[in-house]
Amino acid sequence: MSNGSNGSNGSSPLTGLAPPVPGSGAAPLPTPGSDAAYRQTNGRSTTQRSFGKPEAQEPGFRPVYQGQAWPTQQPAYRPTYTPPPPSDWHHQQAHAYTPAPPPKANRILIIAGVVALVIGVIAGAGAAATVVAVNRSTGDPITAQPTVPVGNGTDPKIKTGSVSAVAATLLPSVVQLKVEGADNSDATGSGFAIDNAGHILTNNHVVAGAAKGGSIQVLTQSGKTSTARLVGRSPAYDLAIVQVIGLDAPSVQFGQSDQAVVGQDVVAIGSPLGLAGTVTSGIISAKNRPVTTGETADETSYISALQTDAAINPGNSGGPLVDMNARVIGVNSAIATVRGSEEGQSGNIGLGFAIPIDQARRTAQQLIANGQASYPVIGASVDMQFEGGARVSAVNAGSPAARAGMKVGDVITSINSVAVDSAETLIVAIRTHQPGESVQLVYERSGKARQATVTLAQQIG
């Protein structure tokens, strides 16, 4: 799914707040119908979609966003780098803000439903057949899950269940990440400490720019900035681990995302729009929501996400979604935006998505132990354009799908008794399992229903 929202967006753009120009009001009113009163002398728009650098209104104060109120007191910490949103206000929350090249075409994935949503981006979404379930198997034996201890921080012991108590407990564990890529790309995001060795869990799309060089700076709640090293990343699950030796942040305690219930209260913590230490609250509004994000075929993530209406925005990526006992149950990763929304209007609309911590725990353990993570595959490709199931477009020789007797043209309609209505639904469902597990597939061939038991292989990514 995409980091987007559903609904219409017909309201007029808000006008950026700015102090009156000295001497304003002295001139006579313009002739009715003239727009002179609404024009700036420098020719720049004052609407909320104008992300240019504003005029200095007060010595030492630089608004982070158009219309930001003037502070009566300078904060103890102000980010030195606040990247301006790009022209398309990227739907992922920590997009590498680069002025060039322009956005690629065909990056919008249309999700079928009453209201179309955009929840991520996929390059080449218009391809007739896309390898999504797997394009190869490692051929190696299924490796055992590492037992690296993560998410075993001190028991929060929250008694009041209030947002303020949760915030006070978790804020010291949440950090802001500033990434500079070797290709001169920049990104900001969030993360949180998961052990006492300085390991920080975040999103892959936050740190991907530094995978081939560059730097990752980590800012703690106490205001200390350190350089982190990239331990490993998993584009398949949009997760990554960075490490700061001597990190000045206590480890969080993980909860259990599979026990989360729709309607329960949650809190999101992160650095939206570069505003470190921001806390918002809401509820779990849905579970097991298929979400697809990514810009290239190699970086596409398929997530069975927790959906929340807690306000999350660009920069919240990688931050924790926590229950009212201050235990982390998800990693904030995506927001929904209205398809076709106007420039600059793709912020939070009450539809955010988090990677369940049960999956994130397994991936984090693998990344710390091996520097890479595996995900389950069936050894087949499916047609991304087909609706009404997942139609097999290719079967790899010797793969689990081949051993189960599946052929090109078969249409998979369910997995473990859960209906499959699209290729994305199938892939997300497969990714909720682990390599070595068996799943029951129901598929149609020549109009007849068939069943197959498939033991999942593994692939690194």
Coordinates of C-alpha atoms in Angstrom, one line a residue:
M1 CA 0.0 0.0 0.0
S2 CA 1.1 3.5 -0.2
N3 CA 1.7 6.1 2.4
G4 CA -1.5 7.9 1.5
S5 CA -5.1 8.8 2.5
N6 CA -8.5 8.3 1.2
G7 CA -11.2 10.9 0.7
S8 CA -11.7 14.1 -1.3
N9 CA -9.6 17.2 -1.0
G10 CA -11.7 20.0 -2.3
S11 CA -10.9 22.7 0.3
S12 CA -8.9 25.7 -0.6
P13 CA -5.3 25.8 0.5
L14 CA -4.6 27.4 3.8
T15 CA -2.9 30.8 3.7
G16 CA 0.5 30.9 5.4
L17 CA 0.6 33.0 8.5
A18 CA 2.9 36.0 8.3
P19 CA 3.2 39.3 10.2
P20 CA 1.7 42.4 8.5
V21 CA 4.1 44.4 6.3
P22 CA 5.1 47.6 8.0
G23 CA 2.8 50.4 6.9
S24 CA 0.1 48.1 5.7
G25 CA -3.3 49.5 5.9
A26 CA -2.2 53.0 5.0
A27 CA -2.8 52.6 1.3
P28 CA -6.4 52.8 0.0
L29 CA -8.2 49.6 -0.8
P30 CA -7.8 48.3 -4.3
T31 CA -10.6 48.3 -6.8
P32 CA -13.0 45.4 -6.3
G33 CA -11.9 42.4 -8.2
S34 CA -8.2 43.2 -8.0
D35 CA -5.9 40.6 -6.4
A36 CA -3.2 43.2 -5.6
A37 CA -3.9 42.9 -1.8
Y38 CA -2.9 39.2 -2.0
R39 CA 0.4 39.6 -3.9
Q40 CA 3.8 39.8 -2.3
T41 CA 6.2 42.4 -3.6
N42 CA 8.8 39.7 -4.1
G43 CA 6.4 37.7 -6.2
R44 CA 6.5 34.6 -4.1
S45 CA 3.3 32.8 -3.0
T46 CA 2.3 32.8 0.6
T47 CA 0.2 29.7 0.4
Q48 CA 1.0 26.6 2.4
R49 CA 2.3 24.9 -0.7
S50 CA 5.1 27.4 -1.0
F51 CA 8.1 25.6 0.5
G52 CA 10.7 28.2 -0.4
K53 CA 12.8 29.8 2.3
P54 CA 10.7 32.5 4.0
E55 CA 12.0 36.0 4.8
A56 CA 13.8 36.3 8.1
Q57 CA 11.1 37.6 10.5
E58 CA 13.0 37.5 13.7
P59 CA 16.8 37.2 14.4
G60 CA 17.9 33.6 14.9
F61 CA 14.4 32.1 14.0
R62 CA 13.9 30.0 10.9
P63 CA 10.4 28.5 10.5
V64 CA 10.4 24.8 9.8
Y65 CA 7.2 25.1 7.7
Q66 CA 5.2 27.9 6.3
G67 CA 2.9 29.5 8.9
Q68 CA 4.9 28.3 11.9
A69 CA 4.1 30.4 15.0
W70 CA 7.0 32.5 16.3
P71 CA 8.4 31.0 19.5
T72 CA 8.5 33.2 22.6
Q73 CA 11.6 31.3 23.7
Q74 CA 14.3 29.6 21.7
P75 CA 14.1 25.8 22.2
A76 CA 17.1 24.0 23.6
Y77 CA 17.6 22.2 20.4
R78 CA 16.7 23.2 16.8
P79 CA 17.6 20.9 14.0
T80 CA 20.4 22.3 11.8
Y81 CA 19.0 20.5 8.8
T82 CA 15.3 20.6 7.9
P83 CA 14.9 19.4 4.3
P84 CA 12.2 21.2 2.3
P85 CA 9.5 18.9 1.0
P86 CA 10.0 18.1 -2.7
S87 CA 7.6 19.2 -5.4
D88 CA 5.5 16.0 -5.1
W89 CA 5.8 15.8 -1.2
H90 CA 6.8 12.2 -1.3
H91 CA 4.3 9.8 0.2
Q92 CA 6.9 7.9 2.2
Q93 CA 7.7 9.7 5.4
A94 CA 11.5 10.0 5.1
H95 CA 12.0 10.3 1.3
A96 CA 15.5 11.3 0.3
Y97 CA 14.8 14.9 -0.7
T98 CA 16.8 15.4 -3.9
P99 CA 16.0 18.3 -6.2
A100 CA 16.9 16.2 -9.3
P101 CA 16.1 14.0 -11.2
P102 CA 12.3 14.7 -11.5
P103 CA 9.9 12.0 -10.2
K104 CA 9.6 8.9 -12.3
A105 CA 6.4 8.2 -14.1
N106 CA 4.1 5.3 -13.3
R107 CA 5.0 5.4 -9.6
I108 CA 1.4 5.3 -8.3
L109 CA -0.1 2.0 -7.2
I110 CA -3.9 2.1 -7.5
I111 CA -5.5 0.0 -4.7
A112 CA -9.0 -1.3 -5.5
G113 CA -11.7 -0.2 -3.1
V114 CA -14.5 2.2 -2.5
V115 CA -12.0 5.0 -2.3
A116 CA -8.7 4.8 -4.1
L117 CA -5.6 5.2 -1.9
V118 CA -1.9 5.8 -2.6
I119 CA 0.2 4.0 0.0
G120 CA 3.7 4.0 -1.4
V121 CA 5.3 4.1 -4.8
I122 CA 6.4 1.3 -7.2
A123 CA 8.5 1.8 -10.2
G124 CA 7.3 0.0 -13.3
A125 CA 3.8 -0.6 -11.9
G126 CA 2.5 -0.9 -15.4
A127 CA 4.5 -3.9 -16.3
A128 CA 2.5 -6.8 -17.7
A129 CA 4.1 -9.3 -15.4
T130 CA 6.3 -8.5 -12.4
V131 CA 8.3 -10.9 -10.3
V132 CA 6.9 -10.3 -6.9
A133 CA 6.7 -13.5 -4.9
V134 CA 10.2 -14.5 -5.8
N135 CA 12.6 -14.2 -8.7
R136 CA 15.1 -16.7 -7.3
S137 CA 15.7 -18.9 -4.2
T138 CA 18.9 -19.0 -2.4
G139 CA 19.1 -22.8 -2.5
D140 CA 20.6 -22.8 0.9
P141 CA 19.1 -24.7 3.9
I142 CA 16.6 -22.7 5.9
T143 CA 18.6 -21.0 8.6
A144 CA 17.5 -21.0 12.2
Q145 CA 16.2 -17.8 13.6
P146 CA 18.9 -16.0 15.7
T147 CA 18.2 -15.5 19.3
V148 CA 19.7 -12.0 19.6
P149 CA 18.0 -10.3 22.6
V150 CA 16.2 -7.2 21.4
G151 CA 13.3 -5.2 22.8
N152 CA 14.1 -6.4 26.4
G153 CA 14.3 -3.0 28.0
T154 CA 13.2 -2.2 31.5
D155 CA 9.5 -2.9 32.2
P156 CA 7.8 0.6 31.8
K157 CA 5.3 -0.3 34.6
I158 CA 2.9 2.4 33.4
K159 CA 0.1 2.6 35.9
T160 CA -2.0 5.6 34.7
G161 CA -2.2 4.5 31.1
S162 CA -2.1 8.2 30.1
V163 CA -0.4 9.6 27.0
S164 CA 1.8 11.8 29.1
A165 CA 3.1 8.9 31.1
V166 CA 3.8 6.9 27.9
A167 CA 5.6 9.9 26.4
A168 CA 7.7 10.5 29.4
T169 CA 8.8 6.8 29.4
L170 CA 9.5 6.4 25.7
L171 CA 10.9 9.8 24.6
P172 CA 14.4 9.1 25.9
S173 CA 14.6 5.9 23.8
V174 CA 13.5 7.6 20.5
V175 CA 16.1 9.3 18.3
Q176 CA 16.1 11.4 15.1
L177 CA 18.2 10.2 12.1
K178 CA 19.7 12.6 9.5
V179 CA 21.1 10.8 6.5
E180 CA 23.3 12.1 3.8
G181 CA 23.8 9.8 0.8
A182 CA 26.9 9.5 -1.4
D183 CA 24.7 10.7 -4.2
N184 CA 24.1 14.0 -2.3
S185 CA 20.6 12.9 -1.3
D186 CA 19.3 13.8 2.1
A187 CA 16.7 12.2 4.4
T188 CA 15.4 12.5 7.9
G189 CA 13.6 10.0 9.9
S190 CA 13.2 8.4 13.4
G191 CA 14.4 5.3 15.2
F192 CA 14.5 3.8 18.7
A193 CA 17.0 1.9 20.8
I194 CA 16.3 -1.9 21.0
D195 CA 19.2 -3.1 23.2
N196 CA 22.0 -2.0 25.4
A197 CA 24.6 -2.3 22.6
G198 CA 23.5 0.8 20.8
H199 CA 21.4 -0.8 18.1
I200 CA 18.6 1.3 16.7
L201 CA 15.7 0.0 14.7
T202 CA 14.4 2.2 11.8
N203 CA 13.0 2.0 8.3
N204 CA 15.1 0.9 5.3
H205 CA 13.8 3.9 3.3
V206 CA 15.2 6.2 5.9
V207 CA 18.8 5.0 5.6
A208 CA 18.9 3.5 2.1
G209 CA 20.6 6.6 0.8
A210 CA 23.7 5.8 2.9
A211 CA 23.9 2.1 1.9
K212 CA 26.6 2.9 -0.7
G213 CA 28.4 5.7 1.2
G214 CA 27.4 8.8 3.0
S215 CA 26.7 9.4 6.7
I216 CA 24.0 8.7 9.3
Q217 CA 23.8 11.1 12.2
V218 CA 21.7 10.2 15.3
L219 CA 20.3 12.9 17.6
T220 CA 19.1 11.7 21.1
Q221 CA 16.4 13.3 23.2
S222 CA 19.2 14.7 25.4
G223 CA 20.6 16.6 22.5
K224 CA 23.7 14.5 21.8
T225 CA 24.6 13.9 18.2
S226 CA 26.6 10.8 17.1
T227 CA 27.6 9.2 13.9
A228 CA 26.0 5.7 13.4
R229 CA 27.1 2.8 11.2
L230 CA 24.7 0.9 9.1
V231 CA 24.5 -2.7 10.4
G232 CA 22.1 -4.1 7.9
R233 CA 18.9 -3.5 6.1
S234 CA 15.9 -5.4 4.7
P235 CA 14.1 -3.8 1.7
A236 CA 11.6 -6.6 1.7
Y237 CA 10.3 -5.6 5.1
D238 CA 11.4 -1.9 5.0
L239 CA 13.5 -2.3 8.1
A240 CA 17.1 -1.4 9.0
I241 CA 19.5 -1.5 12.0
V242 CA 22.1 1.2 12.7
Q243 CA 24.4 1.3 15.7
V244 CA 25.9 4.0 17.9
I245 CA 28.5 2.8 20.4
G246 CA 27.7 4.3 23.8
L247 CA 24.3 5.4 22.7
D248 CA 22.7 7.8 25.2
A249 CA 19.2 6.2 25.0
P250 CA 17.7 3.3 27.0
S251 CA 16.3 0.3 25.3
V252 CA 12.5 0.0 24.7
Q253 CA 10.5 -3.1 25.6
F254 CA 8.6 -4.8 22.8
G255 CA 4.9 -5.8 23.2
Q256 CA 3.1 -8.3 21.0
S257 CA 1.5 -6.9 17.9
D258 CA -0.6 -10.0 17.3
Q259 CA -2.5 -9.3 20.5
A260 CA -3.3 -5.7 19.4
V261 CA -7.0 -5.1 18.9
V262 CA -8.9 -2.7 16.8
G263 CA -9.9 0.3 18.8
Q264 CA -7.1 0.2 21.4
D265 CA -5.3 3.4 22.2
V266 CA -1.8 3.9 20.9
V267 CA 0.9 6.6 20.8
A268 CA 3.3 7.5 18.0
I269 CA 6.6 9.1 18.7
G270 CA 9.1 10.5 16.1
S271 CA 10.4 13.6 14.2
P272 CA 7.7 14.6 11.7
L273 CA 8.9 17.4 9.5
G274 CA 12.2 17.5 11.4
L275 CA 10.4 18.3 14.7
A276 CA 12.2 15.9 17.1
G277 CA 10.4 14.4 20.1
T278 CA 6.9 14.8 18.7
V279 CA 4.2 12.7 20.4
T280 CA 0.7 12.0 18.9
S281 CA -2.0 9.6 20.0
G282 CA -4.9 7.7 18.4
I283 CA -6.2 4.2 18.0
I284 CA -5.5 1.0 16.1
S285 CA -8.1 1.4 13.3
A286 CA -7.4 -1.8 11.4
K287 CA -5.1 -4.9 11.4
N288 CA -3.5 -7.0 8.7
R289 CA -3.8 -4.2 6.2
P290 CA -1.8 -5.0 3.0
V291 CA 0.6 -2.2 2.4
T292 CA 3.0 -2.0 -0.5
T293 CA 5.8 0.7 -0.6
G294 CA 8.9 1.2 -2.6
E295 CA 10.4 3.0 -5.6
T296 CA 12.1 0.1 -7.5
A297 CA 11.5 -3.6 -7.9
D298 CA 14.5 -4.3 -5.7
E299 CA 13.3 -2.0 -3.0
T300 CA 9.7 -2.9 -2.8
S301 CA 8.3 -3.8 0.6
Y302 CA 5.1 -5.8 1.3
I303 CA 3.7 -5.4 4.8
S304 CA 0.7 -6.7 6.7
A305 CA 0.4 -3.5 8.6
L306 CA -1.2 -2.1 11.7
Q307 CA -3.4 0.8 10.6
T308 CA -3.6 3.8 13.0
D309 CA -5.2 7.3 13.0
A310 CA -2.4 8.6 15.3
A311 CA -1.0 11.6 13.3
I312 CA 2.2 10.6 11.5
N313 CA 3.9 12.6 8.8
P314 CA 7.1 12.7 6.8
G315 CA 9.9 12.2 9.3
N316 CA 7.9 9.8 11.6
S317 CA 9.3 6.9 9.6
G318 CA 11.1 4.4 11.8
G319 CA 9.6 5.7 15.0
P320 CA 7.7 3.5 17.5
L321 CA 4.0 2.9 17.7
V322 CA 3.4 2.0 21.3
D323 CA 0.5 0.8 23.5
M324 CA -0.6 2.5 26.7
N325 CA 1.8 0.3 28.7
A326 CA 4.7 2.0 26.8
R327 CA 5.5 -1.2 24.9
V328 CA 6.4 -1.0 21.2
I329 CA 3.9 -2.8 19.0
G330 CA 4.9 -1.4 15.6
V331 CA 7.4 0.6 13.5
N332 CA 5.7 3.6 11.8
S333 CA 6.4 3.3 8.1
A334 CA 3.8 4.8 5.8
I335 CA 0.9 7.2 5.5
A336 CA -2.0 7.3 3.0
T337 CA -2.7 10.2 0.8
V338 CA -5.6 11.0 -1.5
R339 CA -4.9 9.9 -5.0
G340 CA -4.6 13.0 -7.2
S341 CA -4.3 15.4 -4.2
E342 CA -2.8 18.8 -4.9
E343 CA 0.8 19.5 -4.3
G344 CA 1.8 20.0 -0.7
Q345 CA -1.4 18.4 0.7
S346 CA -0.3 14.8 1.3
G347 CA 0.4 15.0 5.0
N348 CA -1.5 13.1 7.7
I349 CA -5.2 12.4 7.1
G350 CA -5.7 9.8 9.8
L351 CA -4.5 6.8 7.9
G352 CA -1.0 5.6 9.0
F353 CA 0.6 2.2 8.8
A354 CA 3.1 0.5 11.1
I355 CA 5.1 -2.7 10.6
P356 CA 4.0 -5.1 13.4
I357 CA 6.7 -5.5 16.0
D358 CA 6.4 -9.4 15.9
Q359 CA 7.8 -9.2 12.3
A360 CA 10.2 -6.4 13.1
R361 CA 11.7 -8.4 16.0
R362 CA 12.6 -11.4 13.8
T363 CA 14.1 -9.1 11.1
A364 CA 16.1 -7.1 13.6
Q365 CA 17.6 -10.2 15.1
Q366 CA 18.7 -11.4 11.7
L367 CA 20.2 -8.0 10.8
I368 CA 22.2 -7.8 14.0
A369 CA 23.4 -11.4 13.8
N370 CA 24.1 -11.6 10.0
G371 CA 23.9 -8.1 8.5
Q372 CA 21.1 -9.3 6.3
A373 CA 17.6 -10.8 6.6
S374 CA 15.6 -13.5 4.8
Y375 CA 12.0 -13.6 3.8
P376 CA 9.8 -16.5 2.6
V377 CA 9.1 -17.2 -1.1
I378 CA 7.2 -19.8 -3.1
G379 CA 9.4 -19.6 -6.2
A380 CA 6.9 -18.1 -8.6
S381 CA 6.0 -14.8 -10.2
V382 CA 2.5 -13.4 -10.3
D383 CA 0.8 -11.0 -12.6
M384 CA 0.5 -7.6 -10.9
Q385 CA -2.3 -6.4 -13.2
F386 CA -4.6 -9.4 -12.8
E387 CA -7.7 -8.9 -10.5
G388 CA -9.7 -11.6 -8.8
G389 CA -6.8 -13.6 -7.4
A390 CA -3.1 -14.0 -8.0
R391 CA -2.4 -15.4 -11.5
V392 CA 0.9 -17.3 -11.8
S393 CA 3.0 -15.9 -14.6
A394 CA 6.2 -18.0 -14.1
V395 CA 7.3 -20.9 -12.0
N396 CA 11.0 -21.4 -11.2
A397 CA 12.3 -24.9 -11.8
G398 CA 12.9 -26.8 -8.5
S399 CA 11.0 -24.2 -6.5
P400 CA 8.4 -24.9 -3.8
A401 CA 5.7 -24.0 -6.2
A402 CA 7.0 -26.3 -8.9
R403 CA 7.3 -29.2 -6.4
A404 CA 3.7 -28.6 -5.4
G405 CA 2.6 -29.0 -9.1
M406 CA 1.7 -25.4 -9.8
K407 CA 1.8 -24.1 -13.4
V408 CA 1.7 -20.9 -15.3
G409 CA -1.9 -19.6 -15.6
D410 CA -3.0 -21.0 -12.2
V411 CA -4.9 -18.4 -10.2
I412 CA -4.3 -18.5 -6.4
T413 CA -7.5 -17.6 -4.6
S414 CA -6.7 -18.3 -1.0
I415 CA -3.8 -19.0 1.4
N416 CA -4.5 -20.7 4.7
S417 CA -8.2 -20.1 4.2
V418 CA -7.7 -16.4 3.8
A419 CA -9.1 -15.0 0.5
V420 CA -6.6 -13.7 -2.1
D421 CA -8.0 -11.0 -4.4
S422 CA -4.8 -9.6 -5.8
A423 CA -1.1 -10.3 -6.3
E424 CA -0.2 -7.9 -3.4
T425 CA -2.5 -9.7 -1.0
L426 CA -0.8 -13.0 -1.7
I427 CA 2.7 -11.6 -1.3
V428 CA 1.8 -9.8 2.0
A429 CA 0.3 -13.0 3.3
I430 CA 3.4 -15.0 2.4
R431 CA 5.6 -12.4 4.1
T432 CA 3.8 -12.9 7.4
H433 CA 5.3 -16.4 7.6
Q434 CA 8.9 -17.6 8.0
P435 CA 11.0 -19.7 5.6
G436 CA 10.5 -23.4 6.3
E437 CA 6.8 -23.0 7.2
S438 CA 4.1 -24.7 5.1
V439 CA 1.1 -22.9 3.7
Q440 CA -2.1 -24.2 2.1
L441 CA -2.9 -22.7 -1.3
V442 CA -6.2 -23.0 -3.1
Y443 CA -6.0 -22.2 -6.8
E444 CA -8.0 -22.5 -10.0
R445 CA -6.9 -24.3 -13.2
S446 CA -9.2 -24.5 -16.2
G447 CA -12.1 -23.5 -14.0
K448 CA -11.5 -26.2 -11.4
A449 CA -10.4 -25.6 -7.8
R450 CA -7.2 -27.4 -6.6
Q451 CA -5.2 -27.4 -3.4
A452 CA -1.5 -27.5 -2.8
T453 CA 0.7 -27.5 0.3
V454 CA 3.8 -25.4 -0.2
T455 CA 6.8 -25.3 2.0
L456 CA 8.3 -21.8 1.9
A457 CA 11.8 -21.3 0.7
Q458 CA 13.9 -18.3 1.7
Q459 CA 15.4 -15.4 -0.1
I460 CA 17.8 -12.7 1.2
G461 CA 16.6 -9.1 1.0

